[in-house]
Short mmCIF file of C-alpha atoms in Angstrom, two decimals:
data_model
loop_
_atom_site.label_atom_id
_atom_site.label_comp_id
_atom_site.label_asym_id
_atom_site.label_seq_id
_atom_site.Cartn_x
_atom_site.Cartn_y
_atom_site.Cartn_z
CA UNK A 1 59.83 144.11 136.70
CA UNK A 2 59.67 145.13 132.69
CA UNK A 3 62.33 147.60 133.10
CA UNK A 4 64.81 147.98 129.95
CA UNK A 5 61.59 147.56 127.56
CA UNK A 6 61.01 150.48 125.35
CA UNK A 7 58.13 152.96 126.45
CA UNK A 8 56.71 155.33 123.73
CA UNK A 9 55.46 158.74 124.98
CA UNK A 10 53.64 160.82 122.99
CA UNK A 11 53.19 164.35 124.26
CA UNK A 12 56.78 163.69 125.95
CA UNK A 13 57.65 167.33 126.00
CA UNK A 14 54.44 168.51 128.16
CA UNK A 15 54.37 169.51 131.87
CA UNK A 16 53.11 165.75 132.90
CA UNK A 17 54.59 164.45 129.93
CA UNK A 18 57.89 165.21 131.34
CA UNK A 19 57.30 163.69 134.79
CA UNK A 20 56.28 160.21 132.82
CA UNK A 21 59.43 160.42 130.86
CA UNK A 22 61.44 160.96 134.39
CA UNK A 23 59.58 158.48 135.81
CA UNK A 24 59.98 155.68 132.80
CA UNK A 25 63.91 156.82 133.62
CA UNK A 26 63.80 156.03 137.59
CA UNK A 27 62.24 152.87 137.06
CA UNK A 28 64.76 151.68 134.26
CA UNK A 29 62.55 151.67 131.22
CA UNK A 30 63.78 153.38 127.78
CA UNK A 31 61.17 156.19 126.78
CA UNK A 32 60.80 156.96 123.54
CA UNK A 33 59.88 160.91 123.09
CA UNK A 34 56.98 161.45 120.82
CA UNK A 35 54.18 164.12 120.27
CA UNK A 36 53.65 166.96 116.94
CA UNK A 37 56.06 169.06 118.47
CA UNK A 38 59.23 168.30 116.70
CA UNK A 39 60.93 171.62 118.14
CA UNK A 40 60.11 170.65 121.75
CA UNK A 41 61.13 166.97 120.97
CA UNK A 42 64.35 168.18 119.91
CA UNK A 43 64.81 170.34 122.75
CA UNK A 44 63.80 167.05 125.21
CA UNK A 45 65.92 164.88 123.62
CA UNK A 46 69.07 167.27 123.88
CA UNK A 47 68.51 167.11 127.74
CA UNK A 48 68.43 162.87 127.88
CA UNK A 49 71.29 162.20 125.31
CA UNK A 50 70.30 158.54 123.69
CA UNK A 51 66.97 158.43 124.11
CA UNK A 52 64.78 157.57 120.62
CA UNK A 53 63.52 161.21 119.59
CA UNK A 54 60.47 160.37 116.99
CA UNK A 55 57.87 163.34 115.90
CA UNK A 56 53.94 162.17 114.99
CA UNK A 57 51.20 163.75 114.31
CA UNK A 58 47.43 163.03 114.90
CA UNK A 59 46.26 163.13 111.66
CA UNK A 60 49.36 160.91 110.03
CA UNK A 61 48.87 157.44 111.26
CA UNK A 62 52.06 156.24 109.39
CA UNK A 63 54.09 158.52 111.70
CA UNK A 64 52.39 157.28 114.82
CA UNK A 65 53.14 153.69 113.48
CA UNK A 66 57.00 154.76 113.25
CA UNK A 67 56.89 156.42 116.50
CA UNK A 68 55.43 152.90 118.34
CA UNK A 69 58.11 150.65 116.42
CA UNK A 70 59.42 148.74 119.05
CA UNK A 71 57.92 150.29 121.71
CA UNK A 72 56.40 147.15 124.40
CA UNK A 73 53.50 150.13 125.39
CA UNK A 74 52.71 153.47 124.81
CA UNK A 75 51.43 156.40 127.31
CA UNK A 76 49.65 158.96 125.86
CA UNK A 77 50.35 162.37 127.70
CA UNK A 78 48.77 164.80 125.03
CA UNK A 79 45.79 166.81 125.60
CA UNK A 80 43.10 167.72 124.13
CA UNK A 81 42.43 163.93 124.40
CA UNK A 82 39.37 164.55 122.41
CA UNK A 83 42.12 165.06 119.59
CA UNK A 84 44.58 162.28 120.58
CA UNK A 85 42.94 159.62 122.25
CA UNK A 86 41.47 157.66 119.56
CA UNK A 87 44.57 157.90 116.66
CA UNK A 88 47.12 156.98 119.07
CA UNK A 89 44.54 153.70 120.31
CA UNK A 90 44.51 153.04 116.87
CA UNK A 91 48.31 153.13 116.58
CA UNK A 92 48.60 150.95 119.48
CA UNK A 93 45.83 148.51 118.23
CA UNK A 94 47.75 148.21 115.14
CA UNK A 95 51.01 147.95 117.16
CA UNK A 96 49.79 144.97 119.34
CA UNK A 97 50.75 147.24 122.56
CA UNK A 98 48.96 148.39 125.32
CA UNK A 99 47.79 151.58 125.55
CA UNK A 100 47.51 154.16 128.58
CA UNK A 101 46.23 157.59 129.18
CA UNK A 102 46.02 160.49 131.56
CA UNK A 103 42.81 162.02 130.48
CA UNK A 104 41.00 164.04 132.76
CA UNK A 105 38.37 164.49 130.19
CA UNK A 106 35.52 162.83 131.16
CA UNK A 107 33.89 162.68 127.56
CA UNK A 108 37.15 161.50 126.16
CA UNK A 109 37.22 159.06 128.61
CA UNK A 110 33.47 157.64 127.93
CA UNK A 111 34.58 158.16 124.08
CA UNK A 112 37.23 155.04 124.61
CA UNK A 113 34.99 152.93 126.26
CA UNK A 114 32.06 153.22 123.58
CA UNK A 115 34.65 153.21 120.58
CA UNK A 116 37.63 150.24 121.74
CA UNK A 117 36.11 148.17 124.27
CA UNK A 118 35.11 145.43 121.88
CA UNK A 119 38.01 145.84 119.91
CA UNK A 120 40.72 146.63 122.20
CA UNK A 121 39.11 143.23 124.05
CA UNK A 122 39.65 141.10 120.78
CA UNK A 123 43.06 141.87 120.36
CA UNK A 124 43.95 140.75 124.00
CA UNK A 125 44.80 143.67 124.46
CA UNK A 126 44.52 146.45 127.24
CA UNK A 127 43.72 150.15 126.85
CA UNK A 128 43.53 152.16 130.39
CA UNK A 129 42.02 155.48 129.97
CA UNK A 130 42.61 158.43 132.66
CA UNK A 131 45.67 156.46 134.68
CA UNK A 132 45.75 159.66 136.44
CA UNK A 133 45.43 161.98 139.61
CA UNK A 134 41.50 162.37 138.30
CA UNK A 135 39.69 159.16 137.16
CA UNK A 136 42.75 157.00 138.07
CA UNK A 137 43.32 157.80 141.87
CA UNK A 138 39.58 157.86 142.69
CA UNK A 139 38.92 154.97 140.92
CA UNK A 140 41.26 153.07 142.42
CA UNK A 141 39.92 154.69 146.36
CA UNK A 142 36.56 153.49 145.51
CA UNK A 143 37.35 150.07 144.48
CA UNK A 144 39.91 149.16 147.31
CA UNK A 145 36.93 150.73 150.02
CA UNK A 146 34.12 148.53 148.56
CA UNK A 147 36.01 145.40 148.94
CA UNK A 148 33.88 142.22 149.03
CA UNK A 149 31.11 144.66 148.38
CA UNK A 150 29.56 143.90 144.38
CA UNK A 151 27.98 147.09 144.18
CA UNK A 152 26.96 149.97 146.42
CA UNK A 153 24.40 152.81 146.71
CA UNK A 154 26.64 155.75 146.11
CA UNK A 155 30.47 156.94 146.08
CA UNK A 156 31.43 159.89 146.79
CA UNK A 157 34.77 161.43 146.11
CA UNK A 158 36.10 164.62 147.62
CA UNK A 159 39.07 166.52 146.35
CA UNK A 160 40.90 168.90 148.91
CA UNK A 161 43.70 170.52 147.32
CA UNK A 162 45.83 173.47 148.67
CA UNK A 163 45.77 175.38 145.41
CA UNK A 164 45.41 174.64 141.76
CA UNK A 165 47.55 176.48 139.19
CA UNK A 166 46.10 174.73 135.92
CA UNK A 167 48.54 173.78 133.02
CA UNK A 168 47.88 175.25 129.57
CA UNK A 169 46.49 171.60 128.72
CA UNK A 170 44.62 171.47 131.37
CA UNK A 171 43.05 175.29 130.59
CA UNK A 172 42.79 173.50 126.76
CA UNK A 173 41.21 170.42 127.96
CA UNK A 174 38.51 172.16 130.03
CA UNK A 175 37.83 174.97 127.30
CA UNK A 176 36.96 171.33 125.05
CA UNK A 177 34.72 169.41 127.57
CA UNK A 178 32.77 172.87 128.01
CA UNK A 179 32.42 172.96 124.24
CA UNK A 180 31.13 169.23 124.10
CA UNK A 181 28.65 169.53 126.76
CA UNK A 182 27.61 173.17 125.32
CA UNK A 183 28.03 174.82 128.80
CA UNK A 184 25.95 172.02 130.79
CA UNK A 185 27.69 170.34 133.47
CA UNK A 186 27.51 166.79 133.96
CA UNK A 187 26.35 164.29 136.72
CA UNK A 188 26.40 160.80 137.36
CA UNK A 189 23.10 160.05 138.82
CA UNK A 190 20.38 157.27 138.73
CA UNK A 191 23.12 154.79 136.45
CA UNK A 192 23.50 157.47 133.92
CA UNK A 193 25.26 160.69 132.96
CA UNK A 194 22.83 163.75 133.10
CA UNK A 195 23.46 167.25 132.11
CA UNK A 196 22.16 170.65 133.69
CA UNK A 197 22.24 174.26 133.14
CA UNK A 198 22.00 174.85 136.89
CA UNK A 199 25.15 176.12 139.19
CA UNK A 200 26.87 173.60 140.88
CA UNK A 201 25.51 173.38 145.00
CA UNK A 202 28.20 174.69 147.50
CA UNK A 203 28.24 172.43 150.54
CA UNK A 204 30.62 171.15 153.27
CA UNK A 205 32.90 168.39 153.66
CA UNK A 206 34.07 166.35 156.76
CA UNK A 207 38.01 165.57 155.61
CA UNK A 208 40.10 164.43 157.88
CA UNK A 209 42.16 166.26 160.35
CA UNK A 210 44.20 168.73 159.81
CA UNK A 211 42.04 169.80 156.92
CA UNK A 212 38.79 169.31 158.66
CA UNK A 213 35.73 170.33 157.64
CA UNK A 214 36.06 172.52 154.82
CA UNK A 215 33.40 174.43 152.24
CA UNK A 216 33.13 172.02 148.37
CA UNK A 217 31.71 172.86 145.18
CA UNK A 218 29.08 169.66 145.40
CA UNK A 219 29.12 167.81 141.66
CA UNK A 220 32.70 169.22 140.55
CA UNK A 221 32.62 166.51 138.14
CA UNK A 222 35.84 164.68 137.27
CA UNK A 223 36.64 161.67 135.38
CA UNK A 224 35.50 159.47 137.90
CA UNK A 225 31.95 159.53 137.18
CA UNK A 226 33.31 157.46 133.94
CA UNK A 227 36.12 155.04 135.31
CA UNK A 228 33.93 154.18 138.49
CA UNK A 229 30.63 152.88 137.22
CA UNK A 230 32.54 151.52 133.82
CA UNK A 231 32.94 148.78 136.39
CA UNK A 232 31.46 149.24 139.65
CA UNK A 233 27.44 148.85 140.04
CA UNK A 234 27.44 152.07 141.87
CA UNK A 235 24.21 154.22 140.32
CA UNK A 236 25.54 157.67 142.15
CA UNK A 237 28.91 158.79 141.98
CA UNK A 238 29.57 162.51 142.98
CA UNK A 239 32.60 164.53 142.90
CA UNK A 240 33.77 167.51 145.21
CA UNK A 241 36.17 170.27 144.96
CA UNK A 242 37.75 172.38 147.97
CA UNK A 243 36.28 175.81 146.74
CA UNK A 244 39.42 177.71 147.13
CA UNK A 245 41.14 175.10 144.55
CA UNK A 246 38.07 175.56 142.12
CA UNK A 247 38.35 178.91 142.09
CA UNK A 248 42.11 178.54 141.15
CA UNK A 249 41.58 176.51 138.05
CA UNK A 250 38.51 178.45 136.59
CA UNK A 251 40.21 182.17 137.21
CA UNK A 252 42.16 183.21 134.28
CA UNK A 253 44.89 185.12 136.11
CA UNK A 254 46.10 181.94 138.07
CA UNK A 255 49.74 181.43 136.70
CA UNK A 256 50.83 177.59 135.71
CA UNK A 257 52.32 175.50 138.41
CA UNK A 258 56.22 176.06 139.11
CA UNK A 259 58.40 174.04 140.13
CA UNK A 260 59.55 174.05 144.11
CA UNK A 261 62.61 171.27 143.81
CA UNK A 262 64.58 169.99 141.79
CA UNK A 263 62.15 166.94 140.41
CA UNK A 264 59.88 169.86 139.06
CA UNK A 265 56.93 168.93 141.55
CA UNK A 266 55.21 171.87 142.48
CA UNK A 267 54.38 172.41 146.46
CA UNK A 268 50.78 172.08 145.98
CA UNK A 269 49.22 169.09 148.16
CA UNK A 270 46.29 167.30 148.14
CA UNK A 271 43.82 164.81 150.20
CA UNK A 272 41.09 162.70 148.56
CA UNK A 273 38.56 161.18 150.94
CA UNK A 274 36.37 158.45 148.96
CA UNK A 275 32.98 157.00 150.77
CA UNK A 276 31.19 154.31 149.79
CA UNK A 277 27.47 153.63 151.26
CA UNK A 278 25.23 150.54 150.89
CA UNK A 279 22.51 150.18 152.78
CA UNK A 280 23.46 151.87 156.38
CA UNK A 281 26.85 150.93 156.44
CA UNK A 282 29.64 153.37 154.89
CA UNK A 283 33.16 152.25 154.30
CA UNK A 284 36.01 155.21 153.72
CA UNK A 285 39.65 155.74 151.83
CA UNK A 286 41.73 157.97 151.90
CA UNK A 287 44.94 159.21 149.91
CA UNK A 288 47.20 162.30 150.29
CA UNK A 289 50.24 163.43 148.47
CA UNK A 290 51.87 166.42 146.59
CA UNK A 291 51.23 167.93 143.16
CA UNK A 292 48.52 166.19 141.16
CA UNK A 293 50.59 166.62 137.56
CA UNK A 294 53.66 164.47 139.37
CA UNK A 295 51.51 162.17 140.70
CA UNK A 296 49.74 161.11 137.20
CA UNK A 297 53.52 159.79 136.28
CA UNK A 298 53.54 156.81 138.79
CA UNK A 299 50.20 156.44 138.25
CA UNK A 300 50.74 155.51 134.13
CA UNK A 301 54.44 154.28 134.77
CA UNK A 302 52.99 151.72 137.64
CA UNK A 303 50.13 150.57 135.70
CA UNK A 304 52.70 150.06 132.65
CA UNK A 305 54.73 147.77 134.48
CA UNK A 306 51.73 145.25 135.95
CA UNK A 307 50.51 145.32 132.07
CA UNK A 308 53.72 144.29 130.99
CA UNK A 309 54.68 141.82 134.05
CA UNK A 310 50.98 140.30 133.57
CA UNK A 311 49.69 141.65 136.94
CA UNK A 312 46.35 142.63 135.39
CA UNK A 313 42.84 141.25 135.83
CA UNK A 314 40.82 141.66 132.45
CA UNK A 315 41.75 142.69 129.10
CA UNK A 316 40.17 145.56 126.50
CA UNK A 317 39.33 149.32 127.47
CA UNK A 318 38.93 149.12 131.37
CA UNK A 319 39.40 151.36 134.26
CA UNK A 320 42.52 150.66 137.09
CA UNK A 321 39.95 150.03 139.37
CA UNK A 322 38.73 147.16 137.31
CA UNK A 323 42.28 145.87 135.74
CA UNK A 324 44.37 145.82 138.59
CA UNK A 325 44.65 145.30 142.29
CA UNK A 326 43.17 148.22 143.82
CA UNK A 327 44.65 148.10 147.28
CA UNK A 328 48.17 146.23 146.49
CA UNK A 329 48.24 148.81 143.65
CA UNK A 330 47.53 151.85 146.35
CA UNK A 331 50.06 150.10 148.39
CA UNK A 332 52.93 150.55 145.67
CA UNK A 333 51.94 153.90 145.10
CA UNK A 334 53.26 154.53 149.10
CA UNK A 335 56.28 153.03 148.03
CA UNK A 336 56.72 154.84 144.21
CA UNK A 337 55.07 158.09 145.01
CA UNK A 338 55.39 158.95 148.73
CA UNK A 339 51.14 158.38 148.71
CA UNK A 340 49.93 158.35 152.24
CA UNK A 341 46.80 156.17 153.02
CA UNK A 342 44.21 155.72 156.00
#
């Protein structure tokens, strides 16, 4: 185990960025709380008396540098990673550290594989983008259910969740990607990303009981289509979303998440189902859980500790799927985050 090494952060004071930090705690690591809030810092660090309490900004790389002193990695829980992602890599670069995300943004998450992977790869070093709930979990599905395969036809991921009350950064993040792909939506189809102007296709999904078959916005595209086939020679990779849930996160009356104990988790659950086909055979995973914001914190803190304790498989900018054990991985996750898998 690497606990007692010092964990920077940054965005420590957001919704997720407060489950990492409680997490970091559980497992016996020291965070240090960083992000441009210096208010909200303040506020953070008043609740966990001791911890390092160190303000940075984006657009001051000496205060990121301060911020990472001594820190053995650094999680980056800010959003808009469009904004974030690439001065706190550089901090970390400079730092020596590894560096991990939970970016949902799919186009931040291609933007750190085009701009660090040679770099990041030089240094010995390893950057993870989108250790999360999206692009983390799914990634991780589709690796363990290929197993001795090298490549597939498609993977399919489908996302069944019992409701979906967005975050501000999440409701930020989305408003960016939209921006960035000027209203197109992507897909991952014949080995590269395409964009279209078209809706979405509404079809039906066959999850496993007691959710059954239930009604998915086909091509709800998450941050999979970039951590998969970063690594994976999988030329189709689609995404689904229960259509209750998408409605959720796209309607601007749908209030934040609240908390419904006393970790903070929300009572929202959720089921991903992940098939694989090559040929005519099909291989399946599946996950389940509760709250997708609390789950990103085991996630990053998990990954942290097999970077630090040398459990990894490759270094530079690479997917979980592709730097660590995808089913012993999974397996911890049972143990760390009360993940079910079949």
């Amino acid at each position: 185990m690497a606990a007692g090494q010092a964990v920077a952060v940054f965005g420590a004071y957001g919704h997720t960025g407060r489950f990492v930090v409680a997490e970091l705690l559980d497992r016996g690591f020291a965070p240090i709380l960083t992000g441009r809030d210096a208010d909200k810092l303040a506020a953070l660090g008043a609740s966990h008396p001791g911890l390092a309490v160190r303000p940075a900004t984006v657009d001051d790389a000496a205060s990121l540098d301060r911020a990472l002193a001594g820190a053995a990695a650094v999680i980056n829980a800010a959003g808009p990673f469009a904004s974030t992602a690439a001065p706190v890599i550089e901090a970390a670069l400079r730092a020596g550290i590894p560096y991990v995300d939970v970016a949902a943004e799919l186009e931040a998450n291609a933007d750190t594989f085009a701009r660090f992977a040679e770099r990041a790869a030089e240094a010995g070093t390893v950057v993870i983008p989108a250790m999360a709930f999206f692009g983390g979990l799914g990634d991780l599905l589709v690796t363990a259910a290929m197993g001795d395969w090298t490549s597939a036809d498609e993977a399919h991921v489908a996302y069944a969740l019992s409701s979906w009350h967005p975050t501000a950064g999440t409701r930020s993040a989305g408003t960016v990607s939209r921006k960035r792909r000027e209203g197109r939506r992507a897909v991952f189809s014949e080995g590269r990303m395409q964009y279209r102007d078209d809706a979405p296709p509404t079809t039906t999904w066959p999850f496993p009981e007691p959710i059954g078959v239930r009604s998915v916005i086909g091509e709800f595209t998450m941050a999979d289509v970039v951590t998969v086939p970063s690594h994976l020679a999988v030329p189709e990779v689609r995404t689904y979303m229960t259509v209750e849930a998408a409605k959720d996160v796209v309607a601007p009356e749908t209030p934040a998440p609240t908390a419904a104990d006393g970790s903070g988790r929300s009572d929202q659950t959720f089921l991903v189902d992940v098939v694989v086909r090559s040929g005519g055979e099909e291989r399946r995973a599946t996950a389940s859980g509760r709250d997708i914001y609390a789950f990103s914190a085991p996630l990053a803190v998990e990954a942290v500790d097999r970077v630090l304790t040398g459990r990894t498989r490759t270094v530079g900018v690479a997917s979980a799927g592709a730097v660590f054990d995808a089913p012993d991985f999974l397996r911890a996750l049972t143990e760390q985050a009360s993940l079910s898998l079949t």
